[in-house]
């Protein structure tokens, strides 16, 4: 066993090391005014969402996950209360609007409650112009849509008249000063 030596046993005093300051962890950087303004703006934005003082957690936004299945169940319950019955075999439904557009449902589910004069149309509806559906939709047009049909017909007539106008001008045969028969004989 060897006893621990003391500094006085070496005959000289222990050397003291000079205390140095640790190197700085962060150096001062110059920041452009735009960046500083953006940082201040973000800081001000996040200060408003704190629930307590500095150092407390930010308030979290509660996200509600809505299930549409519950809405569908409530809707079906109301329709059952009305006494709506499904009508099979309907291929398409067209709803005409006053501005000349049509809400077009292709293969919809149609239900009707005759007692309450209510029709329920569910499915994917597309808003289309009357011109897009014209050949197959003529038998569905009523007296209300005759004005829109006249506008469409006038538009077609105007566009075909403009197209025929320059063509009619081209049909004129220009007058030529020479006689081609004489030129071909010689």
PDB file of C-alpha atoms in Angstrom:
ATOM      1  CA  UNK A   1       0.000   0.000   0.000  1.00  0.00           C
ATOM      2  CA  UNK A   2       1.372   3.294  -1.084  1.00  0.00           C
ATOM      3  CA  UNK A   3       0.149   6.451   0.622  1.00  0.00           C
ATOM      4  CA  UNK A   4      -1.011   9.216  -1.586  1.00  0.00           C
ATOM      5  CA  UNK A   5       1.571  11.849  -2.226  1.00  0.00           C
ATOM      6  CA  UNK A   6       0.883  15.428  -1.446  1.00  0.00           C
ATOM      7  CA  UNK A   7       2.133  18.310  -3.621  1.00  0.00           C
ATOM      8  CA  UNK A   8       4.409  19.370  -0.823  1.00  0.00           C
ATOM      9  CA  UNK A   9       6.231  16.085  -1.134  1.00  0.00           C
ATOM     10  CA  UNK A  10       7.578  17.097  -4.568  1.00  0.00           C
ATOM     11  CA  UNK A  11       9.511  20.027  -3.213  1.00  0.00           C
ATOM     12  CA  UNK A  12       7.845  22.707  -5.296  1.00  0.00           C
ATOM     13  CA  UNK A  13       4.564  24.423  -5.256  1.00  0.00           C
ATOM     14  CA  UNK A  14       1.901  23.215  -7.669  1.00  0.00           C
ATOM     15  CA  UNK A  15       1.561  25.269 -10.780  1.00  0.00           C
ATOM     16  CA  UNK A  16      -1.622  27.121 -11.266  1.00  0.00           C
ATOM     17  CA  UNK A  17      -3.143  27.128 -14.715  1.00  0.00           C
ATOM     18  CA  UNK A  18      -4.469  30.330 -16.111  1.00  0.00           C
ATOM     19  CA  UNK A  19      -8.226  30.284 -16.503  1.00  0.00           C
ATOM     20  CA  UNK A  20      -9.200  30.915 -20.092  1.00  0.00           C
ATOM     21  CA  UNK A  21     -12.564  32.016 -21.242  1.00  0.00           C
ATOM     22  CA  UNK A  22     -14.327  29.345 -23.297  1.00  0.00           C
ATOM     23  CA  UNK A  23     -14.632  30.101 -26.991  1.00  0.00           C
ATOM     24  CA  UNK A  24     -17.962  31.683 -27.857  1.00  0.00           C
ATOM     25  CA  UNK A  25     -20.573  29.221 -29.076  1.00  0.00           C
ATOM     26  CA  UNK A  26     -22.341  31.708 -31.282  1.00  0.00           C
ATOM     27  CA  UNK A  27     -20.747  34.514 -33.137  1.00  0.00           C
ATOM     28  CA  UNK A  28     -22.589  37.715 -33.835  1.00  0.00           C
ATOM     29  CA  UNK A  29     -23.990  37.722 -37.362  1.00  0.00           C
ATOM     30  CA  UNK A  30     -25.367  40.561 -39.310  1.00  0.00           C
ATOM     31  CA  UNK A  31     -28.967  39.940 -40.338  1.00  0.00           C
ATOM     32  CA  UNK A  32     -30.606  41.629 -43.266  1.00  0.00           C
ATOM     33  CA  UNK A  33     -33.590  43.856 -42.428  1.00  0.00           C
ATOM     34  CA  UNK A  34     -36.003  41.674 -44.442  1.00  0.00           C
ATOM     35  CA  UNK A  35     -35.069  38.562 -42.483  1.00  0.00           C
ATOM     36  CA  UNK A  36     -35.311  40.404 -39.177  1.00  0.00           C
ATOM     37  CA  UNK A  37     -38.740  41.763 -40.117  1.00  0.00           C
ATOM     38  CA  UNK A  38     -39.927  38.256 -41.009  1.00  0.00           C
ATOM     39  CA  UNK A  39     -38.619  36.891 -37.699  1.00  0.00           C
ATOM     40  CA  UNK A  40     -40.374  39.646 -35.747  1.00  0.00           C
ATOM     41  CA  UNK A  41     -43.592  38.989 -37.621  1.00  0.00           C
ATOM     42  CA  UNK A  42     -43.479  35.268 -36.802  1.00  0.00           C
ATOM     43  CA  UNK A  43     -42.643  36.006 -33.189  1.00  0.00           C
ATOM     44  CA  UNK A  44     -45.609  38.346 -32.882  1.00  0.00           C
ATOM     45  CA  UNK A  45     -47.864  35.784 -34.544  1.00  0.00           C
ATOM     46  CA  UNK A  46     -46.968  33.022 -32.112  1.00  0.00           C
ATOM     47  CA  UNK A  47     -47.153  35.222 -29.022  1.00  0.00           C
ATOM     48  CA  UNK A  48     -50.916  35.508 -29.498  1.00  0.00           C
ATOM     49  CA  UNK A  49     -51.584  31.759 -29.236  1.00  0.00           C
ATOM     50  CA  UNK A  50     -50.095  31.225 -25.814  1.00  0.00           C
ATOM     51  CA  UNK A  51     -52.542  30.318 -23.064  1.00  0.00           C
ATOM     52  CA  UNK A  52     -50.317  31.532 -20.222  1.00  0.00           C
ATOM     53  CA  UNK A  53     -47.092  33.462 -19.898  1.00  0.00           C
ATOM     54  CA  UNK A  54     -43.771  32.966 -21.560  1.00  0.00           C
ATOM     55  CA  UNK A  55     -42.615  29.368 -21.438  1.00  0.00           C
ATOM     56  CA  UNK A  56     -46.060  27.763 -21.489  1.00  0.00           C
ATOM     57  CA  UNK A  57     -47.255  25.462 -24.217  1.00  0.00           C
ATOM     58  CA  UNK A  58     -49.099  26.854 -27.177  1.00  0.00           C
ATOM     59  CA  UNK A  59     -52.779  26.223 -27.527  1.00  0.00           C
ATOM     60  CA  UNK A  60     -53.410  23.357 -29.904  1.00  0.00           C
ATOM     61  CA  UNK A  61     -56.156  23.527 -32.479  1.00  0.00           C
ATOM     62  CA  UNK A  62     -58.746  20.844 -31.991  1.00  0.00           C
ATOM     63  CA  UNK A  63     -59.464  19.105 -35.278  1.00  0.00           C
ATOM     64  CA  UNK A  64     -62.911  17.619 -35.560  1.00  0.00           C
ATOM     65  CA  UNK A  65     -63.086  14.540 -37.727  1.00  0.00           C
ATOM     66  CA  UNK A  66     -66.547  14.546 -39.202  1.00  0.00           C
ATOM     67  CA  UNK A  67     -68.107  11.370 -40.363  1.00  0.00           C
ATOM     68  CA  UNK A  68     -70.581  11.700 -43.196  1.00  0.00           C
ATOM     69  CA  UNK A  69     -72.051   8.324 -42.351  1.00  0.00           C
ATOM     70  CA  UNK A  70     -73.931   9.893 -39.433  1.00  0.00           C
ATOM     71  CA  UNK A  71     -75.344  12.569 -41.745  1.00  0.00           C
ATOM     72  CA  UNK A  72     -76.498   9.920 -44.213  1.00  0.00           C
ATOM     73  CA  UNK A  73     -78.219   7.976 -41.427  1.00  0.00           C
ATOM     74  CA  UNK A  74     -80.046  11.075 -40.232  1.00  0.00           C
ATOM     75  CA  UNK A  75     -81.075  11.933 -43.790  1.00  0.00           C
ATOM     76  CA  UNK A  76     -82.381   8.421 -44.432  1.00  0.00           C
ATOM     77  CA  UNK A  77     -84.342   8.565 -41.154  1.00  0.00           C
ATOM     78  CA  UNK A  78     -86.007  11.832 -42.235  1.00  0.00           C
ATOM     79  CA  UNK A  79     -86.806  10.412 -45.672  1.00  0.00           C
ATOM     80  CA  UNK A  80     -88.346   7.345 -44.072  1.00  0.00           C
ATOM     81  CA  UNK A  81     -90.443   9.633 -41.895  1.00  0.00           C
ATOM     82  CA  UNK A  82     -91.696  11.420 -45.029  1.00  0.00           C
ATOM     83  CA  UNK A  83     -92.588   8.085 -46.571  1.00  0.00           C
ATOM     84  CA  UNK A  84     -90.208   8.343 -49.548  1.00  0.00           C
ATOM     85  CA  UNK A  85     -90.128   5.325 -51.836  1.00  0.00           C
ATOM     86  CA  UNK A  86     -87.380   4.509 -54.325  1.00  0.00           C
ATOM     87  CA  UNK A  87     -88.267   4.838 -58.010  1.00  0.00           C
ATOM     88  CA  UNK A  88     -86.292   2.292 -60.062  1.00  0.00           C
ATOM     89  CA  UNK A  89     -85.276   2.484 -63.704  1.00  0.00           C
ATOM     90  CA  UNK A  90     -84.401   6.175 -64.050  1.00  0.00           C
ATOM     91  CA  UNK A  91     -81.348   6.594 -66.260  1.00  0.00           C
ATOM     92  CA  UNK A  92     -80.819  10.347 -66.048  1.00  0.00           C
ATOM     93  CA  UNK A  93     -82.268  13.472 -64.454  1.00  0.00           C
ATOM     94  CA  UNK A  94     -81.940  16.968 -65.936  1.00  0.00           C
ATOM     95  CA  UNK A  95     -82.806  20.083 -63.964  1.00  0.00           C
ATOM     96  CA  UNK A  96     -83.088  23.224 -66.095  1.00  0.00           C
ATOM     97  CA  UNK A  97     -81.968  26.536 -64.618  1.00  0.00           C
ATOM     98  CA  UNK A  98     -83.150  29.979 -65.735  1.00  0.00           C
ATOM     99  CA  UNK A  99     -79.735  31.024 -67.071  1.00  0.00           C
ATOM    100  CA  UNK A 100     -79.755  28.244 -69.672  1.00  0.00           C
ATOM    101  CA  UNK A 101     -77.578  25.735 -67.814  1.00  0.00           C
ATOM    102  CA  UNK A 102     -78.636  22.227 -66.886  1.00  0.00           C
ATOM    103  CA  UNK A 103     -77.817  20.204 -63.772  1.00  0.00           C
ATOM    104  CA  UNK A 104     -77.351  16.713 -65.205  1.00  0.00           C
ATOM    105  CA  UNK A 105     -77.460  13.552 -63.049  1.00  0.00           C
ATOM    106  CA  UNK A 106     -76.412  10.337 -64.778  1.00  0.00           C
ATOM    107  CA  UNK A 107     -77.874   7.150 -63.177  1.00  0.00           C
ATOM    108  CA  UNK A 108     -79.131   8.837 -59.988  1.00  0.00           C
ATOM    109  CA  UNK A 109     -80.983   7.311 -57.067  1.00  0.00           C
ATOM    110  CA  UNK A 110     -84.469   8.846 -57.128  1.00  0.00           C
ATOM    111  CA  UNK A 111     -86.962   8.696 -54.279  1.00  0.00           C
ATOM    112  CA  UNK A 112     -90.408  10.250 -54.105  1.00  0.00           C
ATOM    113  CA  UNK A 113     -92.836  11.081 -51.320  1.00  0.00           C
ATOM    114  CA  UNK A 114     -96.123  11.653 -53.121  1.00  0.00           C
ATOM    115  CA  UNK A 115     -98.044  12.781 -50.012  1.00  0.00           C
ATOM    116  CA  UNK A 116     -95.639  15.669 -49.370  1.00  0.00           C
ATOM    117  CA  UNK A 117     -94.923  16.378 -53.071  1.00  0.00           C
ATOM    118  CA  UNK A 118     -91.190  15.778 -52.535  1.00  0.00           C
ATOM    119  CA  UNK A 119     -88.679  14.215 -54.895  1.00  0.00           C
ATOM    120  CA  UNK A 120     -85.196  13.270 -53.710  1.00  0.00           C
ATOM    121  CA  UNK A 121     -82.415  12.973 -56.286  1.00  0.00           C
ATOM    122  CA  UNK A 122     -79.041  11.749 -55.071  1.00  0.00           C
ATOM    123  CA  UNK A 123     -75.936  11.098 -57.127  1.00  0.00           C
ATOM    124  CA  UNK A 124     -73.166  12.932 -58.921  1.00  0.00           C
ATOM    125  CA  UNK A 125     -74.517  16.091 -60.551  1.00  0.00           C
ATOM    126  CA  UNK A 126     -72.713  18.045 -63.269  1.00  0.00           C
ATOM    127  CA  UNK A 127     -73.554  21.568 -64.416  1.00  0.00           C
ATOM    128  CA  UNK A 128     -73.552  21.673 -68.220  1.00  0.00           C
ATOM    129  CA  UNK A 129     -74.675  24.073 -70.913  1.00  0.00           C
ATOM    130  CA  UNK A 130     -77.845  23.299 -72.797  1.00  0.00           C
ATOM    131  CA  UNK A 131     -75.884  23.027 -76.069  1.00  0.00           C
ATOM    132  CA  UNK A 132     -73.837  20.112 -74.735  1.00  0.00           C
ATOM    133  CA  UNK A 133     -76.944  17.960 -74.175  1.00  0.00           C
ATOM    134  CA  UNK A 134     -79.010  19.182 -77.137  1.00  0.00           C
ATOM    135  CA  UNK A 135     -79.626  16.189 -79.409  1.00  0.00           C
ATOM    136  CA  UNK A 136     -80.921  13.886 -76.685  1.00  0.00           C
ATOM    137  CA  UNK A 137     -82.603  16.500 -74.529  1.00  0.00           C
ATOM    138  CA  UNK A 138     -85.071  18.006 -77.052  1.00  0.00           C
ATOM    139  CA  UNK A 139     -88.002  15.859 -75.881  1.00  0.00           C
ATOM    140  CA  UNK A 140     -87.465  17.058 -72.285  1.00  0.00           C
ATOM    141  CA  UNK A 141     -87.592  20.765 -73.106  1.00  0.00           C
ATOM    142  CA  UNK A 142     -90.705  22.592 -71.983  1.00  0.00           C
ATOM    143  CA  UNK A 143     -92.183  25.985 -72.860  1.00  0.00           C
ATOM    144  CA  UNK A 144     -89.875  27.698 -70.365  1.00  0.00           C
ATOM    145  CA  UNK A 145     -86.806  26.594 -72.305  1.00  0.00           C
ATOM    146  CA  UNK A 146     -88.021  27.687 -75.733  1.00  0.00           C
ATOM    147  CA  UNK A 147     -86.399  31.095 -75.225  1.00  0.00           C
ATOM    148  CA  UNK A 148     -83.033  29.442 -74.559  1.00  0.00           C
ATOM    149  CA  UNK A 149     -83.531  27.167 -77.565  1.00  0.00           C
ATOM    150  CA  UNK A 150     -84.246  30.197 -79.771  1.00  0.00           C
ATOM    151  CA  UNK A 151     -81.045  31.871 -78.540  1.00  0.00           C
ATOM    152  CA  UNK A 152     -79.060  28.768 -79.411  1.00  0.00           C
ATOM    153  CA  UNK A 153     -80.677  28.576 -82.856  1.00  0.00           C
ATOM    154  CA  UNK A 154     -79.907  32.253 -83.510  1.00  0.00           C
ATOM    155  CA  UNK A 155     -76.321  31.688 -82.436  1.00  0.00           C
ATOM    156  CA  UNK A 156     -75.967  28.765 -84.852  1.00  0.00           C
ATOM    157  CA  UNK A 157     -77.591  30.772 -87.646  1.00  0.00           C
ATOM    158  CA  UNK A 158     -75.304  33.728 -87.011  1.00  0.00           C
ATOM    159  CA  UNK A 159     -72.198  31.555 -86.956  1.00  0.00           C
ATOM    160  CA  UNK A 160     -73.232  29.688 -90.117  1.00  0.00           C
ATOM    161  CA  UNK A 161     -74.126  33.000 -91.804  1.00  0.00           C
ATOM    162  CA  UNK A 162     -70.679  34.393 -91.044  1.00  0.00           C
ATOM    163  CA  UNK A 163     -69.069  31.239 -92.328  1.00  0.00           C
ATOM    164  CA  UNK A 164     -71.178  31.289 -95.511  1.00  0.00           C
ATOM    165  CA  UNK A 165     -70.574  35.021 -96.116  1.00  0.00           C
ATOM    166  CA  UNK A 166     -66.879  34.820 -97.041  1.00  0.00           C
ATOM    167  CA  UNK A 167     -67.477  31.595 -98.956  1.00  0.00           C
ATOM    168  CA  UNK A 168     -70.157  33.291-101.065  1.00  0.00           C
ATOM    169  CA  UNK A 169     -67.697  36.071-101.907  1.00  0.00           C
ATOM    170  CA  UNK A 170     -65.155  33.488-103.049  1.00  0.00           C
ATOM    171  CA  UNK A 171     -67.683  31.849-105.365  1.00  0.00           C
ATOM    172  CA  UNK A 172     -67.718  34.947-107.594  1.00  0.00           C
ATOM    173  CA  UNK A 173     -65.635  34.347-110.675  1.00  0.00           C
ATOM    174  CA  UNK A 174     -63.240  37.173-111.338  1.00  0.00           C
ATOM    175  CA  UNK A 175     -63.126  38.649-114.840  1.00  0.00           C
ATOM    176  CA  UNK A 176     -60.031  37.833-116.806  1.00  0.00           C
ATOM    177  CA  UNK A 177     -58.994  39.942-119.781  1.00  0.00           C
ATOM    178  CA  UNK A 178     -57.514  37.131-121.903  1.00  0.00           C
ATOM    179  CA  UNK A 179     -59.269  34.531-123.983  1.00  0.00           C
ATOM    180  CA  UNK A 180     -57.885  31.134-122.953  1.00  0.00           C
ATOM    181  CA  UNK A 181     -59.087  29.319-126.073  1.00  0.00           C
ATOM    182  CA  UNK A 182     -56.977  31.474-128.337  1.00  0.00           C
ATOM    183  CA  UNK A 183     -53.932  31.065-126.123  1.00  0.00           C
ATOM    184  CA  UNK A 184     -54.296  27.284-126.097  1.00  0.00           C
ATOM    185  CA  UNK A 185     -54.536  27.053-129.913  1.00  0.00           C
ATOM    186  CA  UNK A 186     -51.256  28.802-130.518  1.00  0.00           C
TER     187      UNK A 186
END
